[in-house]
CSV table of C-alpha atoms and ligand atoms in Angstrom, one decimal:
chain,number,residue,atom,x,y,z
A,591,MET,CA,-15.4,66.6,-26.4
A,592,ASN,CA,-14.8,66.4,-30.1
A,593,THR,CA,-11.3,66.5,-32.6
A,594,ILE,CA,-12.6,67.5,-36.1
A,595,LEU,CA,-10.5,67.6,-38.7
A,596,THR,CA,-11.1,68.7,-42.7
A,597,GLY,CA,-9.5,70.6,-45.3
A,598,ASP,CA,-9.8,71.8,-49.0
A,599,ARG,CA,-7.2,71.3,-51.9
A,600,PRO,CA,-6.2,75.0,-52.3
A,601,THR,CA,-6.7,74.4,-56.1
A,602,GLY,CA,-8.9,77.7,-56.6
A,603,LYS,CA,-11.0,80.2,-54.7
A,604,LEU,CA,-13.9,78.4,-53.1
A,605,HIS,CA,-17.6,78.9,-54.4
A,606,LEU,CA,-21.0,78.4,-53.2
A,607,GLY,CA,-21.0,74.7,-53.4
A,608,HIS,CA,-18.3,74.8,-50.7
A,609,TYR,CA,-20.2,77.2,-48.4
A,610,VAL,CA,-23.4,75.3,-48.7
A,611,GLY,CA,-21.5,71.6,-48.5
A,612,SER,CA,-18.9,72.6,-45.9
A,613,LEU,CA,-18.0,76.2,-45.1
A,614,LYS,CA,-21.2,76.8,-42.8
A,615,THR,CA,-21.1,73.7,-41.4
A,616,ARG,CA,-17.8,74.0,-40.0
A,617,LYS,CA,-19.0,77.5,-39.0
A,618,GLU,CA,-21.6,76.3,-36.5
A,619,MET,CA,-19.3,73.5,-35.6
A,620,GLN,CA,-16.4,76.0,-34.6
A,621,ASP,CA,-18.9,77.8,-32.7
A,622,ASP,CA,-19.9,74.6,-30.6
A,623,PRO,CA,-17.6,74.8,-27.3
A,624,ASN,CA,-17.3,70.8,-27.2
A,625,ASN,CA,-15.8,70.8,-30.6
A,626,ASN,CA,-12.0,71.3,-31.2
A,627,LEU,CA,-11.8,72.2,-35.1
A,628,PHE,CA,-8.9,72.0,-37.2
A,629,VAL,CA,-9.1,72.9,-40.6
A,630,MET,CA,-6.2,72.4,-42.9
A,631,ILE,CA,-5.3,73.7,-46.7
A,632,ALA,CA,-4.1,70.5,-48.5
A,633,ASP,CA,-1.4,71.6,-50.8
A,634,ILE,CA,0.4,68.4,-50.5
A,635,GLN,CA,-2.4,66.6,-51.8
A,636,ALA,CA,-3.1,69.2,-54.3
A,637,LEU,CA,0.4,69.0,-55.6
A,638,THR,CA,-0.1,65.1,-56.2
A,639,ASP,CA,-1.4,66.2,-59.6
A,640,ASN,CA,0.0,69.4,-60.0
A,641,ALA,CA,3.5,68.9,-59.4
A,642,LYS,CA,4.7,70.3,-62.5
A,643,THR,CA,2.5,73.7,-62.5
A,644,PRO,CA,3.3,74.0,-58.2
A,645,GLU,CA,2.3,77.9,-58.6
A,646,LYS,CA,-1.6,76.5,-59.3
A,647,VAL,CA,-1.4,75.4,-55.9
A,648,SER,CA,0.5,78.0,-53.8
A,649,SER,CA,-1.0,81.3,-55.1
A,650,ASN,CA,-4.7,79.8,-54.0
A,651,VAL,CA,-3.4,79.4,-50.5
A,652,LEU,CA,-4.1,82.8,-49.4
A,653,GLU,CA,-7.1,82.9,-51.4
A,654,VAL,CA,-8.6,79.9,-49.5
A,655,ALA,CA,-7.5,81.3,-46.4
A,656,LEU,CA,-9.4,84.4,-47.4
A,657,ASP,CA,-12.7,82.8,-48.0
A,658,TYR,CA,-12.3,80.7,-44.5
A,659,LEU,CA,-11.9,83.9,-42.7
A,660,ALA,CA,-14.3,86.0,-44.7
A,661,VAL,CA,-17.6,83.2,-43.9
A,662,GLY,CA,-16.5,83.5,-40.9
A,663,LEU,CA,-13.9,80.8,-39.4
A,664,ASP,CA,-12.0,82.3,-36.3
A,665,PRO,CA,-8.3,81.6,-35.7
A,666,LYS,CA,-8.9,82.3,-32.3
A,667,LYS,CA,-11.3,79.2,-32.4
A,668,THR,CA,-10.2,76.9,-35.4
A,669,THR,CA,-6.5,76.1,-35.5
A,670,LEU,CA,-6.3,77.2,-39.7
A,671,PHE,CA,-2.6,75.6,-41.0
A,672,ILE,CA,-1.2,74.4,-44.2
A,673,GLN,CA,-0.2,70.9,-44.7
A,674,SER,CA,2.9,71.2,-46.3
A,675,GLN,CA,4.4,73.3,-43.2
A,676,ILE,CA,3.6,70.5,-40.9
A,677,PRO,CA,6.8,68.1,-41.8
A,678,GLU,CA,5.5,65.3,-39.3
A,679,LEU,CA,2.4,64.5,-41.1
A,680,SER,CA,4.6,63.3,-44.3
A,681,GLU,CA,6.5,60.9,-41.9
A,682,LEU,CA,3.5,59.7,-40.8
A,683,THR,CA,2.9,58.7,-44.1
A,684,MET,CA,5.9,56.6,-44.6
A,685,TYR,CA,4.8,54.6,-41.9
A,686,TYR,CA,1.4,53.9,-43.1
A,687,LEU,CA,2.0,53.3,-46.4
A,688,ASN,CA,3.6,50.1,-44.9
A,689,LEU,CA,0.4,48.6,-43.6
A,690,VAL,CA,-1.4,49.3,-46.7
A,691,SER,CA,-1.0,47.1,-49.9
A,692,VAL,CA,-1.0,48.2,-53.7
A,693,GLY,CA,-4.3,46.1,-54.4
A,694,ARG,CA,-6.0,48.1,-51.2
A,695,VAL,CA,-5.3,51.6,-52.9
A,696,ARG,CA,-6.2,50.3,-56.1
A,697,ARG,CA,-9.4,49.5,-54.8
A,698,ASN,CA,-10.4,53.1,-53.4
A,699,PRO,CA,-13.6,54.1,-55.6
A,700,THR,CA,-12.9,57.8,-55.6
A,701,VAL,CA,-9.3,57.4,-56.3
A,702,LYS,CA,-10.2,54.6,-59.2
A,703,SER,CA,-12.8,57.1,-60.6
A,704,GLU,CA,-10.6,60.3,-60.1
A,705,ILE,CA,-7.6,58.7,-62.1
A,706,GLU,CA,-10.2,57.8,-64.7
A,707,GLN,CA,-11.3,61.5,-64.8
A,708,LYS,CA,-7.9,63.2,-64.9
A,709,SER,CA,-5.7,62.7,-68.2
A,710,PHE,CA,-2.7,61.5,-66.6
A,711,GLY,CA,-1.0,60.8,-69.8
A,712,GLU,CA,2.6,58.9,-69.0
A,713,GLY,CA,1.0,57.8,-65.8
A,714,VAL,CA,-0.5,57.9,-62.3
A,715,PRO,CA,2.0,60.1,-60.2
A,716,THR,CA,2.5,57.5,-57.4
A,717,GLY,CA,1.9,60.5,-54.7
A,718,PHE,CA,-1.5,60.8,-56.4
A,719,PHE,CA,-2.3,57.0,-56.3
A,720,ILE,CA,-1.5,57.0,-52.4
A,721,TYR,CA,-2.7,60.2,-51.6
A,722,PRO,CA,-5.4,58.4,-49.2
A,723,VAL,CA,-2.9,57.0,-47.0
A,724,SER,CA,-1.3,60.7,-46.8
A,725,GLN,CA,-4.9,61.4,-45.7
A,726,ALA,CA,-5.0,59.3,-42.8
A,727,ALA,CA,-1.9,60.7,-41.9
A,728,ASP,CA,-4.0,64.3,-42.0
A,729,ILE,CA,-6.8,63.1,-39.8
A,730,THR,CA,-4.8,60.5,-37.4
A,731,ALA,CA,-2.0,63.2,-36.4
A,732,PHE,CA,-4.6,65.3,-34.9
A,733,LYS,CA,-6.4,61.8,-33.3
A,734,ALA,CA,-9.5,63.8,-34.9
A,735,ASN,CA,-12.6,61.4,-33.9
A,736,LEU,CA,-15.1,62.9,-36.3
A,737,VAL,CA,-14.2,64.1,-40.5
A,738,PRO,CA,-16.8,66.1,-42.1
A,739,VAL,CA,-16.6,65.4,-45.9
A,740,GLY,CA,-18.3,65.4,-49.0
A,741,GLU,CA,-20.2,61.9,-49.9
A,742,ASP,CA,-16.8,61.4,-52.3
A,743,GLN,CA,-14.6,61.2,-49.3
A,744,LYS,CA,-15.5,58.3,-47.3
A,745,PRO,CA,-13.3,56.1,-48.9
A,746,MET,CA,-10.8,58.0,-47.6
A,747,VAL,CA,-12.2,57.9,-43.8
A,748,GLU,CA,-12.7,54.1,-44.3
A,749,GLN,CA,-9.1,53.6,-45.7
A,750,THR,CA,-8.2,55.5,-42.8
A,751,GLN,CA,-9.9,53.2,-40.2
A,752,GLU,CA,-8.6,50.1,-41.5
A,753,ILE,CA,-4.9,52.0,-41.0
A,754,VAL,CA,-6.1,52.9,-37.9
A,755,HIS,CA,-7.2,49.7,-36.8
A,756,SER,CA,-3.8,47.7,-38.4
A,757,PHE,CA,-1.8,50.4,-36.8
A,758,ASN,CA,-3.0,49.8,-33.3
A,759,SER,CA,-3.3,45.9,-33.4
A,760,THR,CA,-0.2,45.9,-34.8
A,761,TYR,CA,2.0,47.8,-32.4
A,762,GLN,CA,0.0,49.6,-29.7
A,763,LYS,CA,-3.2,51.5,-29.1
A,764,VAL,CA,-2.1,54.8,-30.0
A,765,LEU,CA,-4.4,55.8,-32.9
A,766,VAL,CA,-8.3,57.4,-32.9
A,767,GLU,CA,-10.8,55.8,-35.3
A,768,PRO,CA,-12.4,58.6,-37.1
A,769,LYS,CA,-16.2,58.4,-38.0
A,770,GLY,CA,-16.9,60.3,-41.3
A,771,VAL,CA,-19.8,63.1,-41.0
A,772,ILE,CA,-21.5,63.3,-44.2
A,773,PRO,CA,-23.7,66.6,-44.3
A,774,ASP,CA,-27.1,65.8,-45.0
A,775,LYS,CA,-28.6,68.8,-46.4
A,776,GLY,CA,-31.4,67.2,-48.5
A,777,LEU,CA,-30.2,68.5,-51.5
A,778,GLY,CA,-26.6,67.0,-51.3
A,779,ARG,CA,-24.1,69.2,-53.6
A,780,LEU,CA,-25.2,72.5,-55.2
A,781,PRO,CA,-25.7,71.9,-58.6
A,782,GLY,CA,-23.9,74.8,-61.1
A,783,ILE,CA,-25.3,77.8,-63.0
A,784,ASP,CA,-25.8,75.5,-66.1
A,785,GLY,CA,-27.6,72.8,-64.4
A,786,ASN,CA,-24.7,70.4,-65.2
A,787,GLY,CA,-24.1,68.5,-62.6
A,788,LYS,CA,-22.3,69.9,-59.4
A,789,MET,CA,-20.6,73.2,-59.4
A,790,SER,CA,-16.9,73.3,-60.0
A,791,LYS,CA,-14.1,75.3,-61.2
A,792,SER,CA,-13.5,72.9,-64.1
A,793,LEU,CA,-17.1,73.2,-65.6
A,794,ASN,CA,-17.2,76.9,-65.1
A,795,ASN,CA,-20.4,77.1,-63.4
A,796,GLY,CA,-19.9,78.6,-59.9
A,797,ILE,CA,-20.4,81.6,-58.1
A,798,TYR,CA,-17.6,82.4,-56.0
A,799,LEU,CA,-17.4,84.0,-52.5
A,800,ALA,CA,-14.8,86.4,-54.1
A,801,ASP,CA,-17.3,87.1,-56.9
A,802,SER,CA,-18.1,90.9,-57.4
A,803,LYS,CA,-22.3,91.9,-57.0
A,804,ASP,CA,-22.0,92.9,-60.8
A,805,ILE,CA,-20.5,89.2,-61.9
A,806,VAL,CA,-23.1,87.3,-59.0
A,807,ASP,CA,-25.6,89.3,-60.8
A,808,LYS,CA,-24.7,88.5,-64.3
A,809,LYS,CA,-24.4,84.9,-63.6
A,810,ILE,CA,-27.5,84.5,-61.8
A,811,MET,CA,-29.1,86.4,-64.9
A,812,SER,CA,-27.6,83.5,-67.3
A,813,MET,CA,-28.6,80.8,-64.6
A,814,TYR,CA,-30.1,77.9,-66.6
A,815,THR,CA,-34.1,77.6,-65.8
A,816,ASP,CA,-36.7,76.0,-68.3
A,817,PRO,CA,-35.6,76.0,-72.2
A,818,ASN,CA,-39.2,75.2,-72.6
A,819,HIS,CA,-40.4,78.5,-70.8
A,820,ILE,CA,-40.2,81.1,-73.6
A,821,HIS,CA,-43.2,83.6,-72.9
A,822,VAL,CA,-44.1,84.9,-69.8
A,823,GLN,CA,-47.5,83.3,-69.8
A,824,ASP,CA,-46.3,79.7,-71.1
A,825,PRO,CA,-46.3,77.4,-67.9
A,826,GLY,CA,-42.6,76.8,-66.6
A,827,LYS,CA,-40.8,74.0,-65.0
A,828,VAL,CA,-39.5,74.2,-61.6
A,829,GLU,CA,-37.7,70.9,-61.6
A,830,GLY,CA,-33.8,71.2,-62.5
A,831,ASN,CA,-34.8,75.0,-62.7
A,832,MET,CA,-31.7,76.4,-61.2
A,833,VAL,CA,-33.2,79.2,-60.3
A,834,PHE,CA,-35.5,77.6,-58.0
A,835,THR,CA,-32.9,74.9,-56.6
A,836,TYR,CA,-31.0,77.9,-55.6
A,837,LEU,CA,-34.2,79.7,-53.7
A,838,ASP,CA,-34.8,76.4,-51.9
A,839,VAL,CA,-31.4,75.9,-50.7
A,840,PHE,CA,-30.9,79.9,-50.1
A,841,ALA,CA,-34.1,82.1,-49.6
A,842,GLN,CA,-35.5,82.3,-46.1
A,843,ASP,CA,-39.3,83.0,-46.7
A,844,LYS,CA,-40.0,79.1,-48.2
A,845,ALA,CA,-44.1,80.3,-48.6
A,846,TYR,CA,-42.9,82.7,-51.2
A,847,VAL,CA,-40.8,80.3,-52.8
A,848,GLN,CA,-43.6,78.2,-52.8
A,849,GLU,CA,-45.8,80.8,-54.4
A,850,LEU,CA,-43.7,81.7,-56.9
A,851,LYS,CA,-43.4,78.0,-58.0
A,852,GLU,CA,-47.5,77.4,-58.3
A,853,GLN,CA,-47.3,80.9,-60.3
A,854,TYR,CA,-44.2,79.9,-62.5
A,855,GLN,CA,-46.0,76.5,-63.0
A,856,LYS,CA,-49.5,77.9,-64.3
A,857,GLY,CA,-47.7,80.2,-66.3
A,858,GLY,CA,-47.4,84.3,-66.0
A,859,LEU,CA,-44.4,84.7,-64.1
A,860,GLY,CA,-41.5,85.5,-66.2
A,861,ASP,CA,-37.6,84.1,-65.6
A,862,VAL,CA,-36.1,88.1,-65.2
A,863,LYS,CA,-38.6,88.4,-62.2
A,864,ILE,CA,-37.4,85.2,-60.4
A,865,LYS,CA,-33.9,85.8,-60.8
A,866,ARG,CA,-34.6,89.3,-59.5
A,867,TYR,CA,-35.6,87.6,-56.2
A,868,LEU,CA,-32.7,85.2,-56.5
A,869,ILE,CA,-30.4,88.5,-56.8
A,870,ASP,CA,-31.8,89.6,-53.5
A,871,VAL,CA,-31.8,86.5,-51.9
A,872,LEU,CA,-28.0,85.7,-52.7
A,873,ASP,CA,-26.7,89.3,-52.0
A,874,GLU,CA,-27.9,89.1,-48.8
A,875,VAL,CA,-25.5,86.1,-48.2
A,876,LEU,CA,-23.0,87.2,-50.0
A,877,THR,CA,-22.7,90.9,-49.0
A,878,PRO,CA,-21.3,90.4,-45.3
A,879,ILE,CA,-18.8,87.4,-47.0
A,880,ARG,CA,-18.0,89.7,-49.8
A,881,ALA,CA,-16.8,92.9,-47.6
A,882,ARG,CA,-14.9,90.7,-44.9
A,883,ARG,CA,-13.0,89.0,-47.9
A,884,GLN,CA,-12.6,92.4,-49.4
A,885,GLU,CA,-10.8,94.2,-46.2
A,886,LEU,CA,-8.7,91.5,-45.2
A,887,ALA,CA,-7.4,91.0,-48.9
A,888,GLN,CA,-5.8,94.5,-48.3
A,889,ASP,CA,-3.4,92.9,-45.9
A,890,PRO,CA,-2.2,89.4,-47.0
A,891,GLN,CA,0.8,89.5,-44.2
A,892,TYR,CA,-1.6,89.3,-41.4
A,893,VAL,CA,-3.3,86.1,-43.5
A,894,MET,CA,-0.4,84.5,-43.6
A,895,ASP,CA,0.8,85.3,-40.4
A,896,LEU,CA,-2.5,83.7,-39.0
A,897,LEU,CA,-1.7,80.7,-41.0
A,898,LYS,CA,1.8,80.6,-40.0
A,899,ASP,CA,0.5,80.8,-36.1
A,900,GLY,CA,-2.0,77.7,-36.3
A,901,SER,CA,0.8,75.9,-38.5
A,902,LEU,CA,2.9,76.2,-35.3
A,903,ALA,CA,0.3,75.0,-33.2
A,904,ALA,CA,-1.0,72.0,-35.5
A,905,GLU,CA,2.9,71.0,-36.1
A,906,LYS,CA,3.0,70.8,-31.8
A,907,ILE,CA,0.5,68.3,-31.8
A,908,ALA,CA,1.4,66.0,-35.1
A,909,ALA,CA,4.9,66.1,-33.2
A,910,GLN,CA,3.3,64.3,-30.3
A,911,THR,CA,1.4,61.9,-32.2
A,912,LEU,CA,4.6,61.1,-34.3
A,913,ASP,CA,6.4,61.0,-31.2
A,914,GLU,CA,4.0,58.2,-29.6
A,915,VAL,CA,3.8,56.4,-32.9
A,916,LYS,CA,7.5,55.9,-32.9
A,917,THR,CA,7.5,54.8,-30.1
A,918,ALA,CA,5.1,52.3,-30.5
A,919,MET,CA,7.2,51.1,-33.5
A,920,GLY,CA,10.2,50.5,-31.5
A,921,ILE,CA,12.1,53.0,-33.7
A,922,ASN,CA,12.5,56.2,-30.9
A,923,TYR,CA,16.3,55.3,-30.8
A,924,PHE,CA,17.7,58.2,-29.0
A,925,HIS,CA,14.8,58.3,-26.7
B,1700,LIG,N1,-9.1,65.4,-49.8
B,1700,LIG,C1,-9.8,66.2,-49.6
B,1700,LIG,C2,-10.6,67.2,-50.5
B,1700,LIG,O1,-10.2,66.6,-51.7
B,1700,LIG,C3,-9.0,67.4,-48.6
B,1700,LIG,C4,-8.3,66.6,-47.6
B,1700,LIG,C5,-7.0,66.5,-47.2
B,1700,LIG,C6,-9.2,66.1,-46.7
B,1700,LIG,N2,-6.6,65.9,-46.4
B,1700,LIG,C7,-7.9,65.7,-45.6
B,1700,LIG,C8,-10.1,66.0,-45.9
B,1700,LIG,C9,-8.3,65.3,-44.5
B,1700,LIG,C10,-10.6,65.8,-44.7
B,1700,LIG,C11,-9.3,65.5,-43.7
B,1700,LIG,O2,-11.5,67.7,-50.5
């Protein structure tokens, strides 16, 4: 039996990069009866760099929940919950903070590069600086043994392992050491439609699960291909051509994609033609997701109620762990 915990910061709707990088795997994990899956909307973590604009976070909680349900995460099988509704997570964070030195958080490579990327102006918020410790609380509260995350989250899992060791050796063996599961999708991260690095909201190069067919078709038509492939009869490049990159990921008929590639490289195959094919391929993936999303979006109260139920169930488990933690530390005074 595996206990799996993962989550997303609610700072925007989820896109195809999330779909291939994590959502698809989560759905598969959910459907394996040996797994107990927890998926968390990490609003506390999102607030660590959005404290002055909390509505940017709160307004995206429902959007992310809609994306989860649309791709087939099923609240009957998976506990879907909101981080801020589990106060035990913040309490655990306080105790764990004393087991981690300032020097150690400063060395976390992901936090380090995020601090460089984000222009924090007057200073790095302390909550942002220590978010890996809060993430350790998320993971250990559920005694998760597996944490499926992207490459950039590996340092968070390592830091959690250190906290678990430190806690278990200092007090009592209460916490479970988690293992990171990095998706080995061959491709790694899906690049954006402009071919400029990964798909991301800040680069404005994403195809969203919530996008209408019209918008998706337009985005595909504007995709980065081979800038030197000007006339249909010109030989074209397949490497770095986003249409082929996406076809490699999403098309079922690999032999046909291979045929198209050869034709394109020889010359005689136009961009519009390959884009039209990608439109069909992505249509097949996105139409059922979009339909489910639109239907659920009609009833936000129903979705929020699901999250409330999930949060109540999650809190029970976190409260049990917190109780064990306090007992191990000898601070359960009124027991
Ligand atoms: N840091 C993750 C991200 O940015 C979100 C997250 C918060 C998370 N807590 C977690 C992921 C615990 C896995 C486990 O996407």
